[in-house]
Coordinates of C-alpha atoms and ligand atoms in Angstrom, one line a residue:
M78 CA 22.8 1.5 18.0
N79 CA 21.9 -2.2 17.8
L80 CA 18.9 -2.5 15.6
R81 CA 17.1 -5.9 15.8
L82 CA 14.3 -6.8 13.4
Y83 CA 12.1 -9.8 13.1
D84 CA 12.8 -11.7 9.8
T85 CA 9.8 -13.6 8.4
M86 CA 12.2 -15.9 6.6
A87 CA 14.3 -16.8 9.6
R88 CA 11.3 -16.7 11.9
E89 CA 13.3 -14.8 14.6
K90 CA 14.6 -11.4 15.6
R91 CA 18.0 -10.8 14.0
P92 CA 20.6 -8.1 14.3
F93 CA 20.2 -5.8 11.3
A94 CA 23.3 -4.9 9.3
P95 CA 22.9 -3.5 5.8
A96 CA 25.1 -4.7 3.0
D97 CA 26.4 -1.2 2.6
P98 CA 25.7 1.3 5.5
R99 CA 26.1 4.2 3.1
R100 CA 23.2 2.9 1.0
V101 CA 20.6 1.1 3.0
T102 CA 17.8 -0.2 0.7
M103 CA 14.2 -0.9 1.6
Y104 CA 11.3 -1.9 -0.7
V105 CA 7.6 -1.9 0.4
C106 CA 4.7 -3.0 -1.8
G107 CA 2.6 0.0 -2.5
P108 CA -0.9 0.9 -3.5
T109 CA -3.0 -0.2 -6.5
V110 CA -4.5 3.2 -7.3
Y111 CA -8.2 2.7 -8.2
G112 CA -9.8 4.1 -5.1
F113 CA -9.1 5.7 -1.7
A114 CA -6.9 3.7 0.6
H115 CA -8.6 2.1 3.6
I116 CA -7.2 2.1 7.1
G117 CA -5.8 -1.4 6.7
N118 CA -3.7 -0.1 3.8
A119 CA -2.5 2.7 6.0
R120 CA -1.0 0.4 8.6
P121 CA 2.1 -0.7 6.6
V122 CA 2.6 2.8 5.3
V123 CA 2.9 4.1 8.9
V124 CA 4.8 1.1 10.2
F125 CA 7.5 1.3 7.5
D126 CA 7.6 5.0 7.8
V127 CA 8.7 4.6 11.4
L128 CA 11.4 2.1 10.2
F129 CA 12.4 4.6 7.4
R130 CA 12.8 7.4 10.0
L131 CA 14.7 5.1 12.4
L132 CA 17.1 4.0 9.6
R133 CA 17.7 7.6 8.7
Q134 CA 18.4 8.4 12.3
I135 CA 21.0 5.5 12.5
Y136 CA 22.6 5.7 9.0
G137 CA 22.0 9.3 8.1
E138 CA 19.3 11.0 6.1
N139 CA 20.8 10.5 2.7
A140 CA 22.0 6.9 3.3
V141 CA 18.5 5.3 3.1
V142 CA 16.8 4.5 -0.2
Y143 CA 13.2 3.6 0.3
A144 CA 11.2 2.5 -2.7
R145 CA 7.4 2.0 -2.7
N146 CA 5.8 1.0 -6.0
V147 CA 2.6 2.3 -7.5
T148 CA 0.6 -0.4 -9.2
D149 CA -1.0 1.5 -12.1
V150 CA -2.0 -1.4 -14.3
D151 CA -4.6 -3.8 -12.8
D152 CA -8.0 -5.3 -13.4
K153 CA -9.7 -3.0 -10.8
I154 CA -8.2 0.1 -12.4
N155 CA -9.4 -1.1 -15.8
A156 CA -12.9 -1.8 -14.5
K157 CA -13.1 1.7 -12.8
A158 CA -11.9 3.4 -16.0
A159 CA -14.4 1.5 -18.1
D160 CA -17.1 2.4 -15.6
E161 CA -16.4 6.1 -15.8
G162 CA -15.6 6.0 -19.6
V163 CA -12.1 7.5 -19.1
D164 CA -8.5 6.6 -19.7
I165 CA -6.8 4.5 -16.9
S166 CA -4.4 7.4 -16.3
V167 CA -7.3 9.6 -15.2
I168 CA -8.1 7.0 -12.5
T169 CA -4.6 6.4 -11.4
E170 CA -3.6 10.1 -11.2
R171 CA -6.7 11.0 -9.2
Y172 CA -6.2 8.2 -6.6
L173 CA -2.4 8.5 -6.4
A174 CA -2.8 12.2 -5.6
A175 CA -5.4 11.3 -2.9
Y176 CA -3.0 8.6 -1.6
H177 CA -0.2 11.1 -1.2
E178 CA -2.4 13.6 0.5
D179 CA -3.9 11.1 2.9
M180 CA -0.7 9.3 3.8
G181 CA 1.0 12.7 4.2
A182 CA -1.7 13.7 6.7
L183 CA -0.8 10.5 8.6
G184 CA 2.7 11.9 8.9
A185 CA 4.3 9.4 6.5
L186 CA 7.3 10.8 4.7
R187 CA 7.4 10.3 0.9
P188 CA 9.6 7.4 0.0
T189 CA 12.8 8.1 -1.9
L190 CA 11.5 6.4 -5.0
E191 CA 7.9 5.6 -6.2
P192 CA 8.4 3.5 -9.3
R193 CA 5.3 2.9 -11.5
A194 CA 4.5 -0.4 -13.1
T195 CA 3.7 1.1 -16.5
A196 CA 7.1 2.7 -16.6
H197 CA 8.9 -0.6 -16.1
I198 CA 7.2 -2.9 -18.7
E199 CA 10.5 -3.4 -20.5
A200 CA 12.4 -4.4 -17.3
M201 CA 9.6 -6.9 -16.6
Q202 CA 9.8 -8.3 -20.1
Q203 CA 13.5 -8.7 -19.8
Q204 CA 13.1 -10.6 -16.5
I205 CA 10.5 -12.8 -18.0
A206 CA 12.7 -13.6 -21.1
G207 CA 15.6 -14.5 -18.7
L208 CA 13.3 -16.8 -16.7
I209 CA 12.2 -18.6 -19.8
Q210 CA 15.8 -18.9 -21.0
Q211 CA 16.9 -20.5 -17.7
G212 CA 14.0 -23.0 -17.7
H213 CA 12.1 -21.3 -14.9
A214 CA 9.1 -20.1 -17.0
Y215 CA 7.1 -21.3 -20.0
A216 CA 4.8 -19.8 -22.5
A217 CA 1.3 -21.3 -23.0
E218 CA -1.8 -20.0 -24.8
G219 CA -0.6 -16.4 -24.8
H220 CA 0.4 -16.6 -21.2
V221 CA 3.8 -16.9 -19.6
L222 CA 3.9 -18.8 -16.4
F223 CA 6.5 -19.3 -13.7
D224 CA 7.3 -23.0 -13.2
T225 CA 7.2 -23.4 -9.4
Q226 CA 8.5 -26.9 -9.7
S227 CA 11.8 -25.6 -11.1
Y228 CA 12.6 -23.8 -7.9
E229 CA 13.3 -26.1 -4.9
N230 CA 12.9 -23.3 -2.3
Y231 CA 9.4 -22.3 -3.5
G232 CA 7.2 -22.0 -0.3
K233 CA 10.1 -21.4 2.0
L234 CA 9.1 -17.8 3.0
S235 CA 5.5 -18.8 3.9
G236 CA 6.7 -22.0 5.6
R237 CA 3.5 -23.9 5.1
P238 CA 2.8 -26.9 2.8
L239 CA 2.2 -25.8 -0.7
D240 CA -1.3 -27.4 -1.2
E241 CA -2.5 -25.7 2.0
M242 CA -1.3 -22.3 0.8
I243 CA -2.8 -22.8 -2.6
A244 CA -6.2 -23.7 -1.1
G245 CA -6.0 -20.7 1.3
A246 CA -5.1 -18.1 -1.3
R247 CA -7.6 -19.5 -3.8
V248 CA -5.0 -19.8 -6.5
E249 CA -6.6 -19.7 -10.0
V250 CA -6.9 -23.1 -11.7
A251 CA -6.2 -23.0 -15.5
P252 CA -5.8 -25.6 -18.1
Y253 CA -2.5 -24.1 -19.4
K254 CA -0.8 -24.4 -16.0
R255 CA 1.6 -27.3 -15.5
H256 CA 1.2 -27.1 -11.7
P257 CA -1.7 -25.4 -9.8
A258 CA 0.9 -23.1 -8.0
D259 CA 2.4 -21.8 -11.3
F260 CA 1.7 -18.2 -11.6
V261 CA 1.2 -15.6 -14.4
L262 CA 4.2 -13.5 -15.5
W263 CA 2.5 -12.3 -18.7
K264 CA -1.1 -12.6 -19.9
P265 CA -3.2 -11.4 -22.9
S266 CA -5.2 -8.2 -22.4
K267 CA -9.0 -8.3 -22.6
P268 CA -10.6 -6.0 -25.2
G269 CA -10.4 -2.4 -24.1
E270 CA -7.6 -3.0 -21.6
P271 CA -4.1 -1.5 -21.8
V272 CA -1.9 -3.7 -24.0
W273 CA 1.9 -3.9 -24.7
E274 CA 3.7 -5.8 -27.5
S275 CA 5.8 -8.8 -26.4
P276 CA 7.6 -11.8 -27.8
W277 CA 4.7 -13.9 -26.3
G278 CA 1.9 -11.9 -27.9
P279 CA 0.3 -8.6 -27.0
G280 CA -0.7 -8.4 -23.4
R281 CA 0.2 -7.1 -20.0
P282 CA 2.4 -8.2 -17.0
G283 CA 1.1 -10.2 -14.0
W284 CA 1.2 -8.4 -10.6
H285 CA 4.2 -10.2 -9.0
I286 CA 6.7 -9.6 -11.8
E287 CA 6.1 -5.8 -11.3
C288 CA 7.8 -5.8 -7.9
S289 CA 10.8 -8.0 -8.6
A290 CA 11.6 -6.2 -11.9
M291 CA 11.4 -2.8 -10.2
I292 CA 13.4 -3.9 -7.2
E293 CA 16.1 -5.0 -9.6
S294 CA 16.1 -1.9 -11.8
E295 CA 15.5 0.7 -9.1
L296 CA 17.5 -0.6 -6.1
G297 CA 19.7 -3.5 -7.3
L298 CA 20.0 -6.9 -5.7
P299 CA 20.0 -7.9 -3.0
I300 CA 18.0 -5.3 -1.1
D301 CA 18.4 -5.0 2.7
I302 CA 14.7 -5.0 3.7
H303 CA 11.5 -6.1 1.9
G304 CA 8.3 -5.2 3.7
G305 CA 4.6 -5.4 3.4
G306 CA 1.4 -6.6 5.1
I307 CA 1.2 -10.2 6.4
D308 CA -1.4 -11.0 3.7
L309 CA 1.3 -10.5 1.0
I310 CA 3.5 -13.3 2.2
F311 CA 1.6 -15.8 0.0
P312 CA 1.4 -15.7 -2.9
H313 CA 2.8 -12.2 -3.7
H314 CA 6.1 -12.2 -1.8
E315 CA 6.7 -15.9 -2.3
N316 CA 6.4 -15.3 -6.0
E317 CA 8.5 -12.1 -6.1
L318 CA 11.2 -14.1 -4.3
A319 CA 11.1 -17.0 -6.7
Q320 CA 11.3 -14.8 -9.7
G321 CA 14.0 -12.5 -8.2
V322 CA 16.2 -15.4 -7.2
C323 CA 15.7 -17.5 -10.4
A324 CA 16.3 -14.6 -12.7
H325 CA 19.8 -14.3 -11.3
G326 CA 21.0 -17.8 -11.1
G327 CA 20.1 -18.3 -7.5
G328 CA 21.6 -15.1 -5.9
E329 CA 20.2 -13.4 -2.9
F330 CA 17.0 -11.2 -3.4
A331 CA 16.1 -9.6 0.0
R332 CA 18.3 -9.9 3.1
L333 CA 15.4 -9.5 5.5
W334 CA 11.6 -9.8 5.2
M335 CA 9.2 -7.9 7.4
H336 CA 5.4 -8.1 7.6
N337 CA 2.9 -6.2 9.7
G338 CA -0.1 -7.9 11.2
F339 CA -3.8 -7.6 10.2
L340 CA -6.1 -4.7 11.1
D341 CA -9.5 -5.9 12.2
M342 CA -12.7 -3.9 12.7
A343 CA -14.0 -4.5 16.2
G344 CA -13.0 -8.2 15.9
E345 CA -14.3 -8.6 12.3
K346 CA -12.4 -8.6 9.1
M347 CA -12.9 -5.3 7.2
S348 CA -14.8 -5.9 4.1
K349 CA -17.2 -4.1 1.7
S350 CA -19.9 -6.7 2.2
L351 CA -19.9 -6.1 6.0
G352 CA -20.0 -2.3 5.3
N353 CA -17.3 -1.6 7.9
V354 CA -14.6 -0.2 5.6
V355 CA -12.9 2.8 7.2
I356 CA -11.3 5.3 4.8
P357 CA -8.7 7.8 6.2
H358 CA -9.7 10.3 3.5
D359 CA -13.1 10.6 5.2
L360 CA -11.9 10.1 8.8
L361 CA -9.4 12.9 8.4
Q362 CA -12.3 15.3 8.1
R363 CA -12.9 15.0 11.8
V364 CA -9.8 13.4 13.3
P365 CA -6.3 14.8 13.1
G366 CA -3.9 12.7 11.2
E367 CA -1.6 12.5 14.2
V368 CA -4.3 10.8 16.2
L369 CA -4.8 8.2 13.5
R370 CA -1.1 7.7 13.3
W371 CA -1.0 7.1 17.1
A372 CA -3.8 4.6 16.8
L373 CA -2.0 2.7 14.0
L374 CA 1.2 2.5 16.1
S375 CA -0.6 1.6 19.4
A376 CA 0.0 -2.1 19.0
H377 CA 3.3 -3.7 18.1
Y378 CA 3.4 -3.9 14.3
R379 CA 3.4 -7.7 14.2
Q380 CA 0.4 -8.0 16.4
P381 CA -3.2 -7.7 15.0
L382 CA -4.7 -4.3 15.6
D383 CA -8.3 -4.0 16.5
W384 CA -9.7 -0.7 15.0
T385 CA -12.5 0.8 17.1
E386 CA -13.9 4.3 17.8
G387 CA -12.6 3.8 21.4
L388 CA -9.1 3.4 20.0
I389 CA -9.3 6.8 18.3
E390 CA -10.6 8.5 21.4
Q391 CA -7.8 6.9 23.5
S392 CA -5.2 8.0 21.0
R393 CA -6.5 11.5 21.0
S394 CA -6.3 11.7 24.8
S395 CA -2.8 10.2 24.8
L396 CA -1.7 13.0 22.5
D397 CA -3.6 15.6 24.6
R398 CA -1.6 14.5 27.6
L399 CA 1.7 14.9 25.8
Y400 CA 0.7 18.2 24.1
G401 CA -0.5 19.4 27.6
A402 CA 2.9 18.8 29.1
L403 CA 4.5 20.8 26.2
Q404 CA 2.0 23.6 26.6
R405 CA 2.9 24.1 30.3
V406 CA 6.5 24.7 29.4
K407 CA 5.7 26.9 26.4
G408 CA 8.0 29.7 27.5
I409 CA 11.1 27.4 27.8
A410 CA 13.2 26.8 24.7
A411 CA 13.9 23.1 24.1
E412 CA 17.5 22.0 24.3
R413 CA 18.7 20.4 21.0
T414 CA 19.4 16.8 21.8
D415 CA 19.0 13.2 20.6
P416 CA 16.2 11.0 21.7
P417 CA 17.1 9.4 25.1
A418 CA 18.6 5.9 25.2
A419 CA 15.6 4.1 26.8
F420 CA 13.4 5.3 24.0
L421 CA 15.8 4.3 21.3
E422 CA 16.3 0.9 23.0
A423 CA 12.6 0.3 22.7
L424 CA 12.4 1.3 19.1
T425 CA 15.5 -0.6 18.0
D426 CA 14.0 -3.7 19.6
D427 CA 12.0 -4.7 16.5
L428 CA 10.1 -1.4 16.4
N429 CA 8.5 -1.8 19.8
T430 CA 6.2 1.3 19.5
P431 CA 4.1 0.5 22.6
R432 CA 7.3 0.6 24.7
A433 CA 8.6 3.6 22.9
T434 CA 5.3 5.6 23.5
A435 CA 5.4 4.6 27.2
E436 CA 8.8 6.3 27.3
L437 CA 7.2 9.4 25.9
F438 CA 4.8 9.5 28.8
A439 CA 7.7 8.9 31.2
L440 CA 9.5 11.9 29.7
A441 CA 6.3 14.1 29.9
K442 CA 5.9 13.1 33.6
A443 CA 9.5 13.9 34.3
L444 CA 9.1 17.3 32.5
E445 CA 6.1 18.2 34.6
T446 CA 7.8 17.4 37.9
A447 CA 11.1 18.9 36.9
H448 CA 12.6 21.9 38.8
G449 CA 14.7 24.5 37.3
E450 CA 14.7 25.9 33.8
A451 CA 17.8 23.9 32.6
E452 CA 16.3 20.6 33.5
K453 CA 13.0 21.5 31.9
A454 CA 14.8 22.6 28.7
R455 CA 16.7 19.3 28.5
L456 CA 13.6 17.2 29.2
K457 CA 11.5 19.2 26.7
G458 CA 14.2 18.6 24.1
E459 CA 14.3 14.9 24.8
L460 CA 10.5 14.6 24.6
L461 CA 10.4 16.5 21.3
A462 CA 13.3 14.6 19.8
A463 CA 11.8 11.2 20.7
A464 CA 8.3 12.1 19.7
N465 CA 9.4 13.7 16.4
L466 CA 11.3 10.6 15.5
L467 CA 8.0 8.7 15.7
G468 CA 6.2 11.5 13.8
F469 CA 4.4 12.9 16.8
L470 CA 4.2 16.3 18.5
T471 CA 4.7 18.1 15.2
A472 CA 2.1 20.8 15.9
D473 CA 2.3 23.8 18.2
P474 CA 0.4 22.9 21.4
D475 CA -1.9 25.9 21.1
V476 CA -2.8 25.0 17.5
W477 CA -3.3 21.4 18.6
F478 CA -5.9 22.2 21.2
A479 CA -7.6 24.9 19.3
G480 CA -7.7 22.6 16.2
A481 CA -9.7 20.1 18.2
A482 CA -12.7 22.5 18.1
D483 CA -14.8 22.9 15.1
E484 CA -14.8 26.0 13.0
G485 CA -18.0 27.6 14.6
L486 CA -16.9 27.0 18.1
R487 CA -13.5 28.4 17.5
A488 CA -14.9 31.6 16.1
Q489 CA -17.3 31.9 19.2
V490 CA -14.4 31.3 21.6
E491 CA -12.1 33.8 19.9
A492 CA -14.9 36.4 20.0
L493 CA -15.6 35.8 23.7
L494 CA -11.9 36.0 24.5
E495 CA -11.7 39.4 22.8
Q496 CA -14.7 40.7 24.8
R497 CA -13.0 39.4 27.9
V498 CA -9.8 41.4 27.1
E499 CA -12.0 44.5 26.6
A500 CA -13.8 43.9 29.9
R501 CA -10.6 43.5 31.7
N502 CA -9.0 46.6 30.2
A503 CA -12.1 48.5 31.4
K504 CA -11.7 46.8 34.8
D505 CA -15.3 45.5 34.4
W506 CA -14.7 42.4 36.5
P507 CA -18.3 41.1 36.6
T508 CA -18.4 41.0 32.8
A509 CA -15.0 39.4 32.6
D510 CA -16.1 36.7 35.1
R511 CA -19.4 36.1 33.3
I512 CA -17.5 35.5 30.0
R513 CA -15.2 33.1 31.7
E514 CA -18.2 31.1 32.9
Q515 CA -19.6 31.2 29.4
L516 CA -16.4 29.7 28.1
D517 CA -16.4 27.1 30.8
G518 CA -19.9 26.2 29.7
L519 CA -18.5 25.6 26.2
G520 CA -16.0 23.1 27.5
V521 CA -13.1 25.5 27.1
I522 CA -10.2 25.9 29.5
V523 CA -8.6 29.4 29.3
M524 CA -4.9 29.8 30.3
D525 CA -3.6 33.3 30.9
G526 CA 0.0 33.8 30.0
P527 CA 2.5 36.6 29.5
Q528 CA 1.5 36.7 25.8
G529 CA -2.2 36.8 26.5
A530 CA -4.7 34.1 26.9
T531 CA -4.6 30.7 25.2
W532 CA -7.3 28.1 25.3
R533 CA -8.0 24.4 24.8
L534 CA -10.9 22.1 25.0
K535 CA -11.4 20.0 28.1
E536 CA -10.7 16.4 27.6
P537 CA -13.9 14.4 27.0
A538 CA -15.1 12.9 30.2
Ligands
LIG765 ZN1 5.2 -6.4 -4.2

């Protein structure tokens, strides 16, 4: 299989070949755990989950090491802990558990490794000491700063003039900086904040050093793929790269950089001040995780994604169509097979999920017009193998359609179906017909099969 991926550094699609196909390494910047993740945070999780699944398909399940860090020391965590009058670990444990639950509901596999910043302070200090020793960092007023002027390739990943990037990212101006772009590796803790002893005074690490230190200690350099949202290119990834390269005398840090596009809310940027922040933790109360996953993968990952209520409805009906095709061949056992070539070609072309999902519809259509049990078994197997690789069609079709109804409606429908069975057993046809009409009025389609009746909700008009 020829996997091609767009490399932010090279600014083109390149054939992907890991340094060691028996140990493919991927690092994606993870959450800062001080609150529930919003839907924009979920986009990279789902995008890189698709890549993780595809790499496992190509290189083998145990050949891919995927690390996603947990930032558990941060100003926002400190503020939240102070606000509630609890230890920071109470905050970080609570929201990390919620993160796992919510991202799991979106069908994201757990990464192989989830290193935590607070467990790697020593590795960060070692990297900082090395940077100072090699003339790439300096201590000033209790801070340690990276000297961006000491690294000639600084800014190469972002590819824009340095002053433009600094203005755009609102880089902090401080008197102890030699250059405005110089960034913090270590800083003094404010009163009440977590603090660690260091050769440069008591304090805590900056954010960027966390990732480069954990990449080195957890995965080893260079890694094959480094990923994250497009907003991380500058300054976060630019700084990770500078530290990672300079700490090792100029060696390679990441062999390929990948970034997913922005997620907008009906054309606007999602922000607390606009009051349009969407939280999967809440949304999952009324929308199945698979629907949200479909919506997140509906645009190509490098394109912006416009999040609307209409997108959620479209995604639901797309999945209804696929589940409907499966339900109609419920009695046929799926053949065990690999995903078909056309589907894999789409996915290996820089994770082209719109093309890959179009292939799912083509398979569903072929399945519905197929003749003969053998052909149906093969097509059903291909549809399932392809959809499962993307994390879709993981539910039983009956459960899928029944699950779309709310609790109260479900109980009502089940009771009516029971009465209908009794009426039919008693050959009371008028009653049976009346119940069927009642069900129709509730928006329910009843399907009689050899194992009794199943039902689903009609698609919304
Ligand atoms: Zn990072």
